[in-house]
Coordinates of C-alpha atoms and ligand atoms in Angstrom, one line a residue:
X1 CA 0.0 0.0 0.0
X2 CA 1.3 3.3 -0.8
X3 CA 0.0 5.9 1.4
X4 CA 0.1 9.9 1.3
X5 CA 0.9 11.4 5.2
X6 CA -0.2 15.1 6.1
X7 CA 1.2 16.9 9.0
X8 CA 0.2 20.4 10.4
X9 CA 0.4 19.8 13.8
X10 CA 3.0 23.0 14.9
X11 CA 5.4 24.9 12.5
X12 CA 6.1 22.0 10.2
X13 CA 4.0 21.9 6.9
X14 CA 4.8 18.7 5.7
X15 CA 3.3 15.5 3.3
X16 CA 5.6 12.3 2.4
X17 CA 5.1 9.3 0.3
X18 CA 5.6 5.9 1.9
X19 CA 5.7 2.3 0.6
X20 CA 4.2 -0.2 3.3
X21 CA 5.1 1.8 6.6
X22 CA 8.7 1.4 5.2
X23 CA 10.0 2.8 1.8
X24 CA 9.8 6.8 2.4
X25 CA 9.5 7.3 -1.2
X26 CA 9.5 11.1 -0.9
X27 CA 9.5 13.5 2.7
X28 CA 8.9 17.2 2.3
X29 CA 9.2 19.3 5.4
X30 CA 8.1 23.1 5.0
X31 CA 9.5 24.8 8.5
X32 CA 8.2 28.1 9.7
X33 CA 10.9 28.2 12.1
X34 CA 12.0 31.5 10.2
X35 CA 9.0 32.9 10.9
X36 CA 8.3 32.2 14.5
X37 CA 12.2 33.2 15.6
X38 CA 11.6 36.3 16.4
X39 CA 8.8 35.5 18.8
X40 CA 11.3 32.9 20.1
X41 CA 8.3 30.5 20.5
X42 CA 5.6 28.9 17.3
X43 CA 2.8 31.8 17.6
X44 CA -0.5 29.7 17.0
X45 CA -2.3 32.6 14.5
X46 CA 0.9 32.8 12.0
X47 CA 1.6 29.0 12.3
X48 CA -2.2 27.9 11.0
X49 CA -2.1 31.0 8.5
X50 CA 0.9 29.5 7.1
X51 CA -0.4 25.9 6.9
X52 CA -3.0 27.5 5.1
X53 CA -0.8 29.2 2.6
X54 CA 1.5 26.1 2.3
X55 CA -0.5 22.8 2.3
X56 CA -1.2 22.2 -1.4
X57 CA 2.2 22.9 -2.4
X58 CA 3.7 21.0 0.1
X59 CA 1.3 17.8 -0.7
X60 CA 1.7 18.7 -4.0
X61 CA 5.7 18.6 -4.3
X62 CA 5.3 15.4 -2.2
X63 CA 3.7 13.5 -5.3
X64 CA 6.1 15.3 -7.7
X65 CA 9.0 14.3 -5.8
X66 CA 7.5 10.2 -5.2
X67 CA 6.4 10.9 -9.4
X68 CA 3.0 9.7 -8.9
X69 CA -0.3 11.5 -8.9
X70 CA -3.2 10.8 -6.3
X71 CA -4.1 8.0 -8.9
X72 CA -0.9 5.6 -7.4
X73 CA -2.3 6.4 -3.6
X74 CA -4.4 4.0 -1.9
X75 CA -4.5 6.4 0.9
X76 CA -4.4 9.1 2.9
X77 CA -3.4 9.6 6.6
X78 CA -3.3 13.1 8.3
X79 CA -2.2 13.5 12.2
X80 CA -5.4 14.5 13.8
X81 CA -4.5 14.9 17.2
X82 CA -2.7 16.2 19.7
X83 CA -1.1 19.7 18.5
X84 CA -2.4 23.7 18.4
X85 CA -6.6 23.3 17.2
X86 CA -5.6 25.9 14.4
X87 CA -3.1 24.1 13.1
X88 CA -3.9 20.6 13.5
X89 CA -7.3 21.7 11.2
X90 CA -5.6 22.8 8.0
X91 CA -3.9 19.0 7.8
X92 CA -7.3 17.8 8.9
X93 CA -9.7 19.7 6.3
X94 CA -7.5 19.0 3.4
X95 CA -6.6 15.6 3.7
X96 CA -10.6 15.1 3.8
X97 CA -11.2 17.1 0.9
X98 CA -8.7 15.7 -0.6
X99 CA -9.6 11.9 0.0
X100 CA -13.3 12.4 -0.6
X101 CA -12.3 14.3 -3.7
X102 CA -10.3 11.0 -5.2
X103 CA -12.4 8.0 -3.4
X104 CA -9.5 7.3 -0.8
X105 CA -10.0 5.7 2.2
X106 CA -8.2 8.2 4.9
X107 CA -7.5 7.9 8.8
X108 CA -6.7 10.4 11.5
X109 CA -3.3 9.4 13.2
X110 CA -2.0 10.1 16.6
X111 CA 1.6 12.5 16.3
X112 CA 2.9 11.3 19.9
X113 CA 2.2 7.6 18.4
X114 CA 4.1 8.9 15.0
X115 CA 7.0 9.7 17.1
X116 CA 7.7 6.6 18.3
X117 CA 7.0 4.6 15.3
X118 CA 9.9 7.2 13.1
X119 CA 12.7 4.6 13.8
X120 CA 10.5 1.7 12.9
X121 CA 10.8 3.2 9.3
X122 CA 14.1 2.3 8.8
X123 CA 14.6 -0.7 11.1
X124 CA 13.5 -4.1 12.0
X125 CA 12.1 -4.1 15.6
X126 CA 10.2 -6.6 17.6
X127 CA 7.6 -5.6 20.1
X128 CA 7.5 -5.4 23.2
X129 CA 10.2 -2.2 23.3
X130 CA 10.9 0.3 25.7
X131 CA 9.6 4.2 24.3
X132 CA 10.8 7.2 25.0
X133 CA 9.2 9.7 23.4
X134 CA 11.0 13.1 23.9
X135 CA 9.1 15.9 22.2
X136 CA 8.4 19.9 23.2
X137 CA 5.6 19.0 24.3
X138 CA 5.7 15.4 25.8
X139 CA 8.1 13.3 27.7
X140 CA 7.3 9.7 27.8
X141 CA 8.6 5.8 29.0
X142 CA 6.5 3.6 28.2
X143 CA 6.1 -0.1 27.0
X144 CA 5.1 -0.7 24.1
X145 CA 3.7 -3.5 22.8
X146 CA 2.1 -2.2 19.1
X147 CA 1.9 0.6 17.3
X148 CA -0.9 1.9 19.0
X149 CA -0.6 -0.5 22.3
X150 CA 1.3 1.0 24.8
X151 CA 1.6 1.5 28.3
X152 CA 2.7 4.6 30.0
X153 CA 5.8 4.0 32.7
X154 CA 6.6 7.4 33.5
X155 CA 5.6 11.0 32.3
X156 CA 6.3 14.5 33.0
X157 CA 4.8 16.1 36.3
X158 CA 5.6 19.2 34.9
X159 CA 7.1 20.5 31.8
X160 CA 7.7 18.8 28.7
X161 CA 11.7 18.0 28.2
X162 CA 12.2 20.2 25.1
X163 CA 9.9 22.8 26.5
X164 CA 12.0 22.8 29.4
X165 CA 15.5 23.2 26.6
X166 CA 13.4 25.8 24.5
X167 CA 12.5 28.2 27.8
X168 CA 16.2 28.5 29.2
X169 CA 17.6 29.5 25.9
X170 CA 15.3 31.9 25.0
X171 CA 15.5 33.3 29.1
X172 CA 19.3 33.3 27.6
X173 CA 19.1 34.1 24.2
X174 CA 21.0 31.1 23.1
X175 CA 19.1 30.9 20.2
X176 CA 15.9 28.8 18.3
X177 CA 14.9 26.5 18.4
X178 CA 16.2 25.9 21.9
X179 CA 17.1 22.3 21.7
X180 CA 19.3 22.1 18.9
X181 CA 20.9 26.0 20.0
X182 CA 21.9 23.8 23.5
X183 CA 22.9 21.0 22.0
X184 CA 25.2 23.2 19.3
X185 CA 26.8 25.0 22.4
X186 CA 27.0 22.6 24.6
X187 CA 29.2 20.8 22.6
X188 CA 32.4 23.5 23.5
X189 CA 31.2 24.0 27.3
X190 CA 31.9 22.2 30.3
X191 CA 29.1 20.4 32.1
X192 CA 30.9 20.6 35.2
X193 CA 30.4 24.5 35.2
X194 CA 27.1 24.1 37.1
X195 CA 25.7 21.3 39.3
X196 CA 21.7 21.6 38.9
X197 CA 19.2 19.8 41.5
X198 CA 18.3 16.9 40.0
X199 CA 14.6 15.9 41.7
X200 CA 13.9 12.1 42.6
X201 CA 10.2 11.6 42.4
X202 CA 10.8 8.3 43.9
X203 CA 8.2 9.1 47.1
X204 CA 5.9 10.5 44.8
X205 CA 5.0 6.7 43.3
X206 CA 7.1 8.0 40.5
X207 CA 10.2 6.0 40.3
X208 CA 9.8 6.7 36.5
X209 CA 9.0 10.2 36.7
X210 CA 10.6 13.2 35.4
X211 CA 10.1 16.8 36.4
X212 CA 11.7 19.8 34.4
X213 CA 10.4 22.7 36.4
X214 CA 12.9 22.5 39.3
X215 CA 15.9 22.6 36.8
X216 CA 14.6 25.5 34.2
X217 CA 13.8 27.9 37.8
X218 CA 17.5 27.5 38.8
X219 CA 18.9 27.9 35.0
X220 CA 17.3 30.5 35.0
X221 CA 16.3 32.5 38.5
X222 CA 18.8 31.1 40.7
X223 CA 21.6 30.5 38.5
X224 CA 24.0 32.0 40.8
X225 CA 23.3 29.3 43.8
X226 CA 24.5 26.3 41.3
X227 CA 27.6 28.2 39.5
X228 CA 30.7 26.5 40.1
X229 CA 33.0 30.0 40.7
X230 CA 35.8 27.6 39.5
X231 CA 34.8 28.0 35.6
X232 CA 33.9 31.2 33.3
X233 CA 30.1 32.0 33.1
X234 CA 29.3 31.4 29.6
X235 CA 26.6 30.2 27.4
X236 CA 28.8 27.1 26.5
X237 CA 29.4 26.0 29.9
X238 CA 25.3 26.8 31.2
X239 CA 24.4 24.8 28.2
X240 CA 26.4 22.0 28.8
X241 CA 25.5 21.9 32.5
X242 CA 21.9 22.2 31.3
X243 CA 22.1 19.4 28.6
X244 CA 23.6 17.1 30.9
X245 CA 21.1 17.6 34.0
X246 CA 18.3 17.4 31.7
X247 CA 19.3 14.2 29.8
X248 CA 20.9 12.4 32.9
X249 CA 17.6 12.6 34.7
X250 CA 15.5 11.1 31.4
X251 CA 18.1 8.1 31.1
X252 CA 18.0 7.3 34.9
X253 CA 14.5 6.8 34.6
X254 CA 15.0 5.2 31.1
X255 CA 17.6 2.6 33.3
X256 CA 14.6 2.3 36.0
X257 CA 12.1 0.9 33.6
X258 CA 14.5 -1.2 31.5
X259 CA 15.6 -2.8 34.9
X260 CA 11.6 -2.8 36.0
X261 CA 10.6 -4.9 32.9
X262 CA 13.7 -7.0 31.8
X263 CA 13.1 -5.2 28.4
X264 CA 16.3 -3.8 27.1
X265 CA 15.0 -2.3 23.3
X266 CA 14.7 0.9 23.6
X267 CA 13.1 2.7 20.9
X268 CA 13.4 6.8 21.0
X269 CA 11.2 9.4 18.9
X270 CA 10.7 12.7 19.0
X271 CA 12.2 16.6 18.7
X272 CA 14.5 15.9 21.7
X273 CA 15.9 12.3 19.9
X274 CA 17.9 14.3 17.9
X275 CA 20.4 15.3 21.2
X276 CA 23.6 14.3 20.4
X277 CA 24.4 13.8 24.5
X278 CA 21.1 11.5 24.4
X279 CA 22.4 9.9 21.6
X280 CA 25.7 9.2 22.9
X281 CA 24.6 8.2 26.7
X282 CA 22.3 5.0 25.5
X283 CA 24.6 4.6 22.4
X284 CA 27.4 4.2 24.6
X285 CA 25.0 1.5 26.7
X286 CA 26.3 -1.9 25.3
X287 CA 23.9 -4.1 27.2
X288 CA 20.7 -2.3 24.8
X289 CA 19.6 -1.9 21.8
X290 CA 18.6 1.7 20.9
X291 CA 17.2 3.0 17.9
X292 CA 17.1 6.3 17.1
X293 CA 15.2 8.1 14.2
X294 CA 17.4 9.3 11.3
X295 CA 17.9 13.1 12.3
X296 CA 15.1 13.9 9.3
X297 CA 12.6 12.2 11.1
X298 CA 13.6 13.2 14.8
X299 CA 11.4 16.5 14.6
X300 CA 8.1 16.6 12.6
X301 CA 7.6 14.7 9.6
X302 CA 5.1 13.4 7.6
X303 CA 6.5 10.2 7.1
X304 CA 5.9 9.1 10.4
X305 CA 2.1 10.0 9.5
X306 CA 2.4 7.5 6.8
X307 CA 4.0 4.8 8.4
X308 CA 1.9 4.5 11.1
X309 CA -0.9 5.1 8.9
X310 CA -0.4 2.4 7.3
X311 CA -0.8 -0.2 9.7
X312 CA -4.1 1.6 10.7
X313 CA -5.6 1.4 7.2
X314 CA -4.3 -2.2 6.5
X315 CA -6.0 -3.4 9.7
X316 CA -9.4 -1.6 8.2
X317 CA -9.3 2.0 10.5
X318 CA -11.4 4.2 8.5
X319 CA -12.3 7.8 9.3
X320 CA -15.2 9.8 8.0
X321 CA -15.6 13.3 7.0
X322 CA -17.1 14.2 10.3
X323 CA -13.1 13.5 11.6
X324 CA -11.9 16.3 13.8
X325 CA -8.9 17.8 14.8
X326 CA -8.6 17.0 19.0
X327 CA -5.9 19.3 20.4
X328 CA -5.0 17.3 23.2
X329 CA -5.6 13.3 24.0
X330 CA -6.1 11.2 27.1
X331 CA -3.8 8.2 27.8
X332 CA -0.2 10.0 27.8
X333 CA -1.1 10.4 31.6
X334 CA 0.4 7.4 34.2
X335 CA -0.7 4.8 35.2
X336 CA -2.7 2.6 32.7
X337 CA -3.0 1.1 29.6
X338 CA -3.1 3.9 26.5
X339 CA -4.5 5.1 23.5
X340 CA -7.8 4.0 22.6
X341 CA -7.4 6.4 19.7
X342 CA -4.1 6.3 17.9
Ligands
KG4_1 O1 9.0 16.6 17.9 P1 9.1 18.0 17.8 O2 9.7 18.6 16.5 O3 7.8 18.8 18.0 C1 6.8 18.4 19.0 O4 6.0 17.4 18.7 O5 6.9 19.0 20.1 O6 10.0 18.5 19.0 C2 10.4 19.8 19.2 C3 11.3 19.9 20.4 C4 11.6 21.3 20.7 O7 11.4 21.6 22.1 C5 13.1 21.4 20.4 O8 13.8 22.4 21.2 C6 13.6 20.0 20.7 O9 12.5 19.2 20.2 N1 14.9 19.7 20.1 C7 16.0 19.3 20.8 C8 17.0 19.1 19.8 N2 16.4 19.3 18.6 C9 15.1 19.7 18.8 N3 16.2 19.2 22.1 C10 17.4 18.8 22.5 N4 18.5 18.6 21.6 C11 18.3 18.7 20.3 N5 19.3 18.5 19.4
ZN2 ZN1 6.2 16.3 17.2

């Protein structure tokens, strides 16, 4: 089955053409991040203007790029759900329009799932696997055992993990996207520069927890309390120290659950996959497997859309016009079995 993915969720205006939930036949990724850098943050009103503006070229130079017209696509998956309403609506509305327009069967798919199933274009992996789904607006272990079976370990109490990356380095001015500005500067600093609280949420039931809100207020508020006066106050250093609080407490808990369930595939998705410290902690791990998306498919993509909406369509999911966009979704939240809508 070849099917056509749409994706509108944030700032990425992007449509891909993908063989069986494997071959990515073509991936075309419009970024606003241009747009939205001056605001140091994705302004909802521009983003879905853009989507607007963008969406039939993008789908458009999709099938160019793949050299097939709608005629070679058996159908049409569009992420649905969670992301900004405005947004998240453009994808929506055209991929309807535009399966009812050519007799395609089309289906609404789940981004967080998306994430997680990214490295699953490219590589062989056998269920049940460890997630961790890393995103600017989720942090999540979980098990999973399908693409749309999983069970959340651990989650956020607080902020997201990117969010947390994107708010000190525009409170700094390290640059935007924050995550990738970090990472960049981290890579000259020394992480030994700063020594950040690191909270256990062990007493909270939440051995598998993470919280980000502890380590962004003393980044940024009470920076001087953490400074080692030993080393020069730079962005290089903060970052480093930053980078390496932040990921050290996500693999910790990672460690927890892989010990917890005797499961030792890990499979990672998401904005925040693309951290080369992240990358290098569980590569560096020779007792796991860890897959990581190519670097294309780390941040939003529509070939994820495809891939996942594959499976969804080849198993018979069908969505009808009256499909909505749904801004946010239960079953991200711990404990309990998931996603009864992927
Ligand atoms: O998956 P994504 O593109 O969008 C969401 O679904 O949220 O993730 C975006 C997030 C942002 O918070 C961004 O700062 C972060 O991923 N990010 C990174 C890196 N590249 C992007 N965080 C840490 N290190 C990176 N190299
Ligand atoms: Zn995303």
């Amino acid at each position: 089955m070849t099917i056509l993915g749409i994706e509108s969720s944030c700032d990425e205006c992007a449509a891909a053409v993908v063989l069986d939930g494997r071959r990515v036949i073509s991936s075309v990724i419009a970024t606003q991040i241009e747009r939205h850098a001056e605001f140091n943050g994705v302004v909802p009103e521009i983003a879905s203007r853009l989507h607007t503006e963008w969406v039939y070229d993008v789908v458009a130079r999709s099938l160019m790029e793949a050299s097939m017209t709608m005629a070679d696509i058996d159908g049409v998956a569009v992420t649905a759900r969670p992301g900004l309403a405005g947004s998240l609506l453009v994808g929506v509305s055209f991929a309807k329009a535009l399966a009812w327009s050519t007799g395609k069967p089309f289906v609404g798919v789940n981004h967080v799932l998306a994430h997680l199933y990214a490295p699953l274009l490219t590589e062989d992996v056998e269920y049940p696997f460890i997630g961790l789904i890393v995103s600017g607006g989720h942090t999540l272990i979980c098990r999973a055992d399908g693409f749309d079976d999983i069970t959340v370990l651990g989650t956020t109490i607080d902020d997201a993990v990117g969010e947390a990356f994107d708010k000190v380095a525009k409170h700094y001015g390290l640059g935007y996207p924050g995550g990738s500005a970090i990472d960049r500067l981290a890579r000259s600093g020394n992480p030994a520069a700063c020594r950040f609280p690191v909270p256990n949420l062990y007493k909270r039931d939440g051995r598998f927890d993470v919280s980000y809100s502890g380590i962004k207020t003393a980044a940024i508020r009470q920076l001087d309390q953490f400074w080692n006066p030993a080393f020069e106050r730079s962005n290089e250093n903060l970052a480093a120290a930053f980078e390496k609080a932040a990921i050290d407490m996500l693999v910790t808990r990672l460690l927890r659950a892989i010990d917890a369930t005797g499961i030792t595939t890990v499979v990672a998705g998401g904005g925040v996959a693309a951290n080369s410290y992240l990358r290098a902690s569980l590569g560096a791990r020779r007792d796991l497997r860890t897959l990581f998306p190519p670097l294309a498919f780390c941040g939003d993509n529509a070939a994820m859309i495809a891939g996942l909406g594959y499976h969804m369509l080849a198993r018979g999911d069908r969505d009808g016009l009256e499909l909505n966009a749904s801004p946010r979704v239960s079953g991200f939240k711990r404990p309990g079995k998931s996603v009864a809508t992927p």
